[in-house]
Coordinates of C-alpha atoms in Angstrom, one line a residue:
M27 CA 7.0 -22.7 -35.8
R28 CA 6.4 -19.9 -33.4
T29 CA 4.1 -17.0 -34.1
N30 CA 5.1 -13.4 -34.1
K31 CA 3.0 -12.8 -31.0
T32 CA 5.0 -15.4 -29.0
S33 CA 8.3 -14.0 -30.3
G34 CA 7.4 -10.5 -29.3
W35 CA 6.6 -11.5 -25.8
A36 CA 9.8 -13.5 -25.6
I37 CA 11.8 -10.4 -26.6
V38 CA 9.9 -8.2 -24.1
L39 CA 10.6 -10.7 -21.3
I40 CA 14.3 -11.0 -22.2
A41 CA 14.6 -7.2 -22.2
L42 CA 12.9 -6.8 -18.8
G43 CA 15.0 -9.6 -17.3
A44 CA 18.2 -8.0 -18.6
L45 CA 17.2 -4.6 -17.3
M46 CA 16.4 -6.2 -13.9
L47 CA 19.8 -7.9 -13.8
L48 CA 21.5 -4.6 -14.6
G49 CA 19.7 -3.1 -11.6
V50 CA 17.5 -0.6 -13.5
F51 CA 14.1 -1.9 -12.4
A52 CA 15.2 -3.6 -9.1
P53 CA 14.3 -0.6 -6.8
L54 CA 10.9 -0.2 -8.5
F55 CA 10.0 -3.9 -8.4
G56 CA 11.3 -4.2 -4.8
K57 CA 9.0 -1.4 -3.6
L58 CA 6.0 -2.8 -5.6
I59 CA 6.4 -6.3 -4.2
G60 CA 6.8 -4.7 -0.7
L61 CA 3.4 -3.2 -1.1
I62 CA 1.7 -6.1 -2.9
F63 CA 2.6 -8.6 -0.2
P64 CA 0.8 -6.8 2.7
I65 CA -2.2 -6.1 0.5
L66 CA -2.3 -9.8 -0.4
M67 CA -2.3 -10.7 3.3
I68 CA -5.2 -8.3 3.9
V69 CA -7.2 -9.9 1.1
L70 CA -6.4 -13.4 2.3
G71 CA -7.3 -12.5 5.9
Y72 CA -10.6 -11.0 4.8
Y73 CA -11.3 -14.0 2.7
G74 CA -10.5 -16.3 5.7
I75 CA -12.9 -14.3 7.9
R76 CA -15.6 -14.5 5.3
R77 CA -15.1 -18.3 5.0
G78 CA -15.6 -18.8 8.8
K79 CA -12.0 -19.1 9.9
V80 CA -12.2 -16.0 12.0
V81 CA -9.1 -16.5 14.2
I82 CA -6.6 -17.2 11.5
G83 CA -8.2 -14.7 9.2
T84 CA -8.0 -12.0 11.8
I85 CA -4.3 -12.8 12.5
I86 CA -3.4 -12.7 8.8
L87 CA -5.4 -9.5 8.3
A88 CA -3.7 -7.8 11.3
F89 CA -0.3 -8.7 10.0
G90 CA -1.2 -7.4 6.6
V91 CA -2.4 -4.1 8.0
M92 CA 0.6 -3.7 10.2
G93 CA 2.9 -4.5 7.3
L94 CA 1.1 -2.0 5.0
L95 CA 1.2 0.7 7.7
A96 CA 5.0 0.1 8.1
K97 CA 5.5 0.4 4.3
L98 CA 3.4 3.6 4.1
S99 CA 4.8 5.2 7.3
W100 CA 6.7 7.7 5.2
I101 CA 3.4 9.3 4.2
I102 CA 1.3 8.6 7.3
G103 CA 3.6 10.5 9.6
P104 CA 3.5 13.8 7.7
L105 CA -0.3 13.4 7.1
L106 CA -0.8 12.9 10.8
G107 CA 1.3 16.0 11.6
I108 CA -0.7 18.1 9.1
A109 CA -4.0 16.8 10.6
L110 CA -2.8 17.8 14.1
V111 CA -1.8 21.3 13.0
V112 CA -5.1 21.8 11.2
F113 CA -7.1 20.5 14.2
G114 CA -5.1 22.7 16.6
I115 CA -5.8 25.8 14.4
M116 CA -9.5 24.9 14.3
L117 CA -9.6 24.7 18.1
L118 CA -7.9 28.0 18.4
K119 CA -10.3 29.7 16.0
G120 CA -13.2 28.0 17.8
K121 CA -12.1 29.5 21.2
K122 CA -11.7 33.0 19.8
S123 CA -15.1 33.0 18.1
S124 CA -16.9 31.6 21.1
K125 CA -15.2 34.1 23.4
W126 CA -16.5 37.1 21.6
M127 CA -20.1 35.8 21.2

């Protein structure tokens, strides 16, 4: 006889599976898996480097970093633009203050 705990998990899994089949959670899980895979590659690459397999560890780590950067490019581009604008404003303020001194 099954316990209530097992039956509860079974109902939760059935509900999640049905919602995924209906397409409710598919975009969320697709994006989450898309981020987890490059992070996993980075971790495995680091682990390989620590274990002494430097060449293969570095290759896996590099692919993981490139994959993660590609997945996060939607936020990296605007942040880089903001950083450039702030840096340019700081340079302009620095020139004006040194000119008067």
